[in-house]
PDB file of C-alpha atoms in Angstrom:
ATOM      1  CA  MET R   1      -8.862  59.112 204.163  1.00 67.00           C
ATOM      2  CA  ALA R   2      -7.989  62.873 205.419  1.00 75.00           C
ATOM      3  CA  GLU R   3     -11.493  62.523 207.281  1.00 83.00           C
ATOM      4  CA  HIS R   4     -10.873  59.445 208.663  1.00 76.00           C
ATOM      5  CA  ARG R   5      -7.264  60.619 210.458  1.00 79.00           C
ATOM      6  CA  THR R   6      -9.339  63.750 211.764  1.00 84.00           C
ATOM      7  CA  MET R   7     -11.797  61.164 213.239  1.00 88.00           C
ATOM      8  CA  GLN R   8      -9.159  59.048 214.808  1.00 90.00           C
ATOM      9  CA  ARG R   9      -7.431  62.101 216.060  1.00 90.00           C
ATOM     10  CA  ARG R  10     -10.552  63.367 217.596  1.00 91.00           C
ATOM     11  CA  ALA R  11     -10.794  59.871 219.256  1.00 93.00           C
ATOM     12  CA  LEU R  12      -7.197  59.878 220.468  1.00 93.00           C
ATOM     13  CA  LEU R  13      -8.138  63.194 222.187  1.00 92.00           C
ATOM     14  CA  ASP R  14     -11.663  62.348 223.711  1.00 91.00           C
ATOM     15  CA  ALA R  15      -9.774  59.239 225.279  1.00 93.00           C
ATOM     16  CA  ALA R  16      -7.108  61.655 226.753  1.00 90.00           C
ATOM     17  CA  ARG R  17      -9.533  63.649 228.378  1.00 87.00           C
ATOM     18  CA  ALA R  18     -11.325  60.841 229.543  1.00 87.00           C
ATOM     19  CA  LEU R  19      -8.047  59.021 230.998  1.00 88.00           C
ATOM     20  CA  LEU R  20      -6.719  62.068 232.458  1.00 83.00           C
ATOM     21  CA  SER R  21     -10.273  63.081 234.418  1.00 77.00           C
ATOM     22  CA  GLU R  22     -10.026  59.514 235.652  1.00 80.00           C
ATOM     23  CA  GLY R  23      -6.692  59.295 236.724  1.00 79.00           C
ATOM     24  CA  GLY R  24      -4.646  62.290 236.028  1.00 73.00           C
ATOM     25  CA  THR R  25      -1.613  62.818 234.103  1.00 76.00           C
ATOM     26  CA  GLU R  26      -0.403  58.999 235.311  1.00 80.00           C
ATOM     27  CA  ALA R  27      -3.308  57.619 233.665  1.00 86.00           C
ATOM     28  CA  LEU R  28      -2.270  59.157 230.236  1.00 86.00           C
ATOM     29  CA  THR R  29       0.039  56.519 228.288  1.00 90.00           C
ATOM     30  CA  PHE R  30       0.150  55.791 224.773  1.00 93.00           C
ATOM     31  CA  PRO R  31      -0.764  51.900 225.593  1.00 93.00           C
ATOM     32  CA  ALA R  32      -3.874  53.381 227.169  1.00 95.00           C
ATOM     33  CA  LEU R  33      -4.636  55.407 224.535  1.00 94.00           C
ATOM     34  CA  ALA R  34      -3.930  52.484 222.254  1.00 93.00           C
ATOM     35  CA  GLU R  35      -6.643  50.532 224.264  1.00 94.00           C
ATOM     36  CA  ARG R  36      -9.233  52.885 224.379  1.00 93.00           C
ATOM     37  CA  THR R  37      -9.491  53.681 220.746  1.00 94.00           C
ATOM     38  CA  GLY R  38      -8.803  50.246 219.477  1.00 92.00           C
ATOM     39  CA  LEU R  39      -5.425  51.528 217.758  1.00 91.00           C
ATOM     40  CA  ALA R  40      -2.433  50.017 217.508  1.00 90.00           C
ATOM     41  CA  ARG R  41      -0.064  51.694 219.904  1.00 88.00           C
ATOM     42  CA  SER R  42       2.305  52.313 216.362  1.00 89.00           C
ATOM     43  CA  SER R  43      -0.500  54.030 215.462  1.00 89.00           C
ATOM     44  CA  VAL R  44      -0.829  56.331 218.155  1.00 91.00           C
ATOM     45  CA  TYR R  45       2.958  57.659 217.608  1.00 91.00           C
ATOM     46  CA  GLU R  46       1.631  58.655 214.156  1.00 91.00           C
ATOM     47  CA  TYR R  47      -0.691  61.080 215.715  1.00 91.00           C
ATOM     48  CA  PHE R  48       1.462  62.170 218.447  1.00 91.00           C
ATOM     49  CA  ARG R  49       5.222  62.090 219.030  1.00 89.00           C
ATOM     50  CA  SER R  50       4.717  62.275 222.681  1.00 85.00           C
ATOM     51  CA  ARG R  51       2.535  62.971 225.972  1.00 83.00           C
ATOM     52  CA  ALA R  52       3.258  66.061 225.753  1.00 79.00           C
ATOM     53  CA  ALA R  53       1.957  66.641 222.133  1.00 83.00           C
ATOM     54  CA  VAL R  54      -1.087  65.085 223.075  1.00 86.00           C
ATOM     55  CA  VAL R  55      -1.635  67.760 226.089  1.00 81.00           C
ATOM     56  CA  GLU R  56      -0.380  70.765 223.639  1.00 79.00           C
ATOM     57  CA  GLU R  57      -3.065  69.727 221.481  1.00 84.00           C
ATOM     58  CA  LEU R  58      -5.807  69.406 224.588  1.00 83.00           C
ATOM     59  CA  CYS R  59      -4.847  72.670 225.377  1.00 78.00           C
ATOM     60  CA  ALA R  60      -4.967  74.045 221.938  1.00 79.00           C
ATOM     61  CA  VAL R  61      -8.361  72.545 221.603  1.00 83.00           C
ATOM     62  CA  ASP R  62     -10.048  72.834 224.906  1.00 81.00           C
ATOM     63  CA  LEU R  63      -8.767  76.318 226.636  1.00 80.00           C
ATOM     64  CA  PRO R  64     -10.363  78.436 224.069  1.00 82.00           C
ATOM     65  CA  VAL R  65     -13.649  76.889 224.347  1.00 84.00           C
ATOM     66  CA  TRP R  66     -13.512  77.002 228.315  1.00 82.00           C
ATOM     67  CA  ALA R  67     -12.409  80.722 227.813  1.00 86.00           C
ATOM     68  CA  ALA R  68     -15.116  81.538 225.032  1.00 90.00           C
ATOM     69  CA  GLU R  69     -18.020  80.075 227.829  1.00 91.00           C
ATOM     70  CA  VAL R  70     -16.386  82.467 230.577  1.00 92.00           C
ATOM     71  CA  GLU R  71     -16.272  85.691 228.059  1.00 93.00           C
ATOM     72  CA  ALA R  72     -19.900  84.637 226.744  1.00 95.00           C
ATOM     73  CA  ALA R  73     -21.008  84.578 230.642  1.00 96.00           C
ATOM     74  CA  MET R  74     -19.451  87.481 231.186  1.00 95.00           C
ATOM     75  CA  GLU R  75     -20.473  89.585 228.184  1.00 95.00           C
ATOM     76  CA  ASN R  76     -24.253  88.933 229.507  1.00 97.00           C
ATOM     77  CA  ALA R  77     -23.520  90.433 232.802  1.00 96.00           C
ATOM     78  CA  ASP R  78     -24.254  94.134 232.961  1.00 95.00           C
ATOM     79  CA  THR R  79     -22.488  95.354 235.842  1.00 95.00           C
ATOM     80  CA  PRO R  80     -18.917  95.191 236.705  1.00 94.00           C
ATOM     81  CA  GLN R  81     -19.805  93.524 239.623  1.00 95.00           C
ATOM     82  CA  ALA R  82     -21.900  90.848 237.847  1.00 96.00           C
ATOM     83  CA  LYS R  83     -18.921  90.758 235.558  1.00 96.00           C
ATOM     84  CA  ILE R  84     -16.744  89.665 237.995  1.00 96.00           C
ATOM     85  CA  GLU R  85     -19.463  87.176 239.637  1.00 97.00           C
ATOM     86  CA  ALA R  86     -19.877  85.414 236.069  1.00 97.00           C
ATOM     87  CA  TYR R  87     -16.123  84.982 235.641  1.00 95.00           C
ATOM     88  CA  VAL R  88     -15.669  83.228 239.089  1.00 95.00           C
ATOM     89  CA  ARG R  89     -19.241  81.284 238.622  1.00 95.00           C
ATOM     90  CA  THR R  90     -18.628  79.920 235.189  1.00 94.00           C
ATOM     91  CA  GLN R  91     -14.969  78.814 235.630  1.00 90.00           C
ATOM     92  CA  LEU R  92     -16.127  76.815 238.961  1.00 91.00           C
ATOM     93  CA  SER R  93     -19.245  75.784 237.331  1.00 89.00           C
ATOM     94  CA  LEU R  94     -16.882  73.693 234.467  1.00 85.00           C
ATOM     95  CA  VAL R  95     -15.395  71.621 237.002  1.00 80.00           C
ATOM     96  CA  GLY R  96     -16.977  68.778 236.607  1.00 69.00           C
ATOM     97  CA  ASP R  97     -16.748  68.900 232.626  1.00 68.00           C
ATOM     98  CA  ARG R  98     -14.099  66.664 231.392  1.00 62.00           C
ATOM     99  CA  ARG R  99     -12.595  69.425 229.270  1.00 63.00           C
ATOM    100  CA  HIS R 100     -11.790  71.034 232.454  1.00 63.00           C
ATOM    101  CA  ARG R 101     -10.967  68.100 234.539  1.00 62.00           C
ATOM    102  CA  ALA R 102      -8.364  67.248 232.252  1.00 63.00           C
ATOM    103  CA  VAL R 103      -6.765  70.801 232.078  1.00 63.00           C
ATOM    104  CA  VAL R 104      -6.649  70.417 235.792  1.00 61.00           C
ATOM    105  CA  ALA R 105      -4.994  67.271 235.638  1.00 59.00           C
ATOM    106  CA  ILE R 106      -2.726  68.523 233.152  1.00 61.00           C
ATOM    107  CA  SER R 107      -1.825  71.520 234.841  1.00 59.00           C
ATOM    108  CA  ALA R 108      -0.862  69.474 237.867  1.00 55.00           C
ATOM    109  CA  GLY R 109       1.451  67.132 235.876  1.00 57.00           C
ATOM    110  CA  GLU R 110       4.618  67.659 234.721  1.00 54.00           C
ATOM    111  CA  LEU R 111       4.760  69.221 231.421  1.00 62.00           C
ATOM    112  CA  ASP R 112       7.244  70.596 228.845  1.00 66.00           C
ATOM    113  CA  ALA R 113       7.668  74.350 228.451  1.00 71.00           C
ATOM    114  CA  GLY R 114       5.467  74.371 225.392  1.00 68.00           C
ATOM    115  CA  ALA R 115       2.603  73.030 226.850  1.00 67.00           C
ATOM    116  CA  ARG R 116       2.825  74.588 230.098  1.00 69.00           C
ATOM    117  CA  GLU R 117       3.199  77.984 227.757  1.00 73.00           C
ATOM    118  CA  LYS R 118      -0.089  77.324 226.211  1.00 68.00           C
ATOM    119  CA  ILE R 119      -1.799  76.807 229.416  1.00 70.00           C
ATOM    120  CA  ARG R 120       0.037  80.193 230.904  1.00 72.00           C
ATOM    121  CA  ALA R 121      -1.051  82.006 227.825  1.00 73.00           C
ATOM    122  CA  ALA R 122      -5.083  80.692 228.042  1.00 70.00           C
ATOM    123  CA  HIS R 123      -4.889  81.651 231.847  1.00 72.00           C
ATOM    124  CA  GLY R 124      -3.347  85.485 231.100  1.00 76.00           C
ATOM    125  CA  GLY R 125      -6.652  85.196 228.304  1.00 78.00           C
ATOM    126  CA  LEU R 126      -9.059  84.529 231.243  1.00 80.00           C
ATOM    127  CA  ILE R 127      -7.147  86.853 233.277  1.00 85.00           C
ATOM    128  CA  ALA R 128      -7.387  89.725 230.559  1.00 86.00           C
ATOM    129  CA  MET R 129     -11.229  89.180 230.448  1.00 85.00           C
ATOM    130  CA  VAL R 130     -11.744  90.409 234.028  1.00 93.00           C
ATOM    131  CA  VAL R 131      -9.225  93.371 233.993  1.00 94.00           C
ATOM    132  CA  ALA R 132     -11.872  96.049 232.184  1.00 92.00           C
ATOM    133  CA  ALA R 133     -14.188  94.934 234.992  1.00 93.00           C
ATOM    134  CA  LEU R 134     -11.902  95.649 238.130  1.00 93.00           C
ATOM    135  CA  SER R 135     -10.810  98.740 236.160  1.00 93.00           C
ATOM    136  CA  ASP R 136     -14.689  99.734 236.002  1.00 92.00           C
ATOM    137  CA  LEU R 137     -14.699  98.913 239.731  1.00 91.00           C
ATOM    138  CA  GLY R 138     -11.801 101.666 240.377  1.00 92.00           C
ATOM    139  CA  HIS R 139      -8.927  99.248 241.184  1.00 92.00           C
ATOM    140  CA  ALA R 140      -5.733 100.819 240.998  1.00 93.00           C
ATOM    141  CA  GLU R 141      -3.867  97.903 239.836  1.00 94.00           C
ATOM    142  CA  PRO R 142      -6.637  96.045 237.808  1.00 94.00           C
ATOM    143  CA  ARG R 143      -4.029  93.119 236.460  1.00 93.00           C
ATOM    144  CA  LEU R 144      -2.402  92.329 239.817  1.00 93.00           C
ATOM    145  CA  VAL R 145      -5.982  92.055 241.413  1.00 93.00           C
ATOM    146  CA  ALA R 146      -6.996  89.895 238.518  1.00 93.00           C
ATOM    147  CA  MET R 147      -4.131  87.615 238.947  1.00 91.00           C
ATOM    148  CA  LEU R 148      -5.094  87.729 242.681  1.00 93.00           C
ATOM    149  CA  LEU R 149      -8.760  86.883 241.598  1.00 94.00           C
ATOM    150  CA  GLN R 150      -7.560  83.592 239.609  1.00 90.00           C
ATOM    151  CA  GLY R 151      -5.882  82.593 242.305  1.00 91.00           C
ATOM    152  CA  THR R 152      -8.789  82.205 244.416  1.00 93.00           C
ATOM    153  CA  VAL R 153     -10.841  80.525 241.398  1.00 91.00           C
ATOM    154  CA  ASP R 154      -7.843  78.169 241.002  1.00 86.00           C
ATOM    155  CA  ALA R 155      -7.635  77.450 244.958  1.00 91.00           C
ATOM    156  CA  ALA R 156     -11.440  77.060 244.492  1.00 92.00           C
ATOM    157  CA  VAL R 157     -10.860  74.860 241.567  1.00 85.00           C
ATOM    158  CA  ARG R 158      -8.550  72.389 243.506  1.00 82.00           C
ATOM    159  CA  ARG R 159     -10.767  72.165 246.399  1.00 87.00           C
ATOM    160  CA  ILE R 160     -13.969  71.161 244.521  1.00 84.00           C
ATOM    161  CA  GLU R 161     -11.499  68.466 242.562  1.00 77.00           C
ATOM    162  CA  LEU R 162     -10.417  67.378 245.824  1.00 78.00           C
ATOM    163  CA  ALA R 163     -14.024  66.443 246.985  1.00 75.00           C
ATOM    164  CA  ALA R 164     -13.220  68.464 250.230  1.00 70.00           C
ATOM    165  CA  ALA R 165     -15.966  68.210 252.884  1.00 83.00           C
ATOM    166  CA  GLU R 166     -18.106  71.347 251.438  1.00 87.00           C
ATOM    167  CA  HIS R 167     -20.319  70.842 248.983  1.00 90.00           C
ATOM    168  CA  PRO R 168     -18.969  72.094 245.541  1.00 89.00           C
ATOM    169  CA  ASP R 169     -21.859  75.010 245.566  1.00 92.00           C
ATOM    170  CA  ARG R 170     -20.445  76.109 248.898  1.00 94.00           C
ATOM    171  CA  ILE R 171     -17.305  76.327 247.571  1.00 93.00           C
ATOM    172  CA  ILE R 172     -18.587  78.683 244.519  1.00 94.00           C
ATOM    173  CA  GLU R 173     -20.619  80.774 246.773  1.00 96.00           C
ATOM    174  CA  ALA R 174     -17.442  81.240 249.287  1.00 95.00           C
ATOM    175  CA  ALA R 175     -15.332  82.135 245.927  1.00 96.00           C
ATOM    176  CA  VAL R 176     -18.058  84.524 244.502  1.00 96.00           C
ATOM    177  CA  ALA R 177     -18.611  86.258 247.956  1.00 95.00           C
ATOM    178  CA  MET R 178     -14.671  86.514 248.417  1.00 94.00           C
ATOM    179  CA  ALA R 179     -14.322  88.047 244.697  1.00 93.00           C
ATOM    180  CA  LEU R 180     -16.927  90.448 245.381  1.00 93.00           C
ATOM    181  CA  HIS R 181     -16.717  91.451 249.109  1.00 92.00           C
ATOM    182  CA  GLY R 182     -13.052  90.184 249.982  1.00 85.00           C
ATOM    183  CA  VAL R 183     -12.867  88.790 253.639  1.00 69.00           C
ATOM    184  CA  SER R 184     -15.402  90.712 254.803  1.00 65.00           C
ATOM    185  CA  PRO R 185     -17.938  88.777 256.363  1.00 57.00           C
TER     186      PRO R 185
END
């Protein structure tokens, strides 16, 4: 019985990811979750009390996986500059991933304080990963620079998600160049 409930919960989270990546937060409704999974709407409420609860669980499950991918890429880099490049490039390469697209949709939506705090904590974890590399480069305020760097990454994510005029590879290269060289041409 417990295994069956775990499978249904996983199916609901998969459906939530798909709905978020296809239609944003407006698409994440309990009727849509029920339809995608073949469960009765009342059954969805047995697993999650609200949309915010679905979002919180997605954050708890997906953000650590995403952060681990960024961390692994940074660990494989051998210089501070290469670590910063891996930090930027890995996050932006995940934009097409359904987990990431769901997180972006979630971040853009109206969330309760608990879900917002989970996203903030996950972003804080990402930022903490790059602080050491920035310290190694000699930045006087590595945490501040890390937050500004994450702002560049977030702006590039939005640009890619909007299907901007530039090809995603050009956006990634511009974000990496900005991270490594600032606005110098």
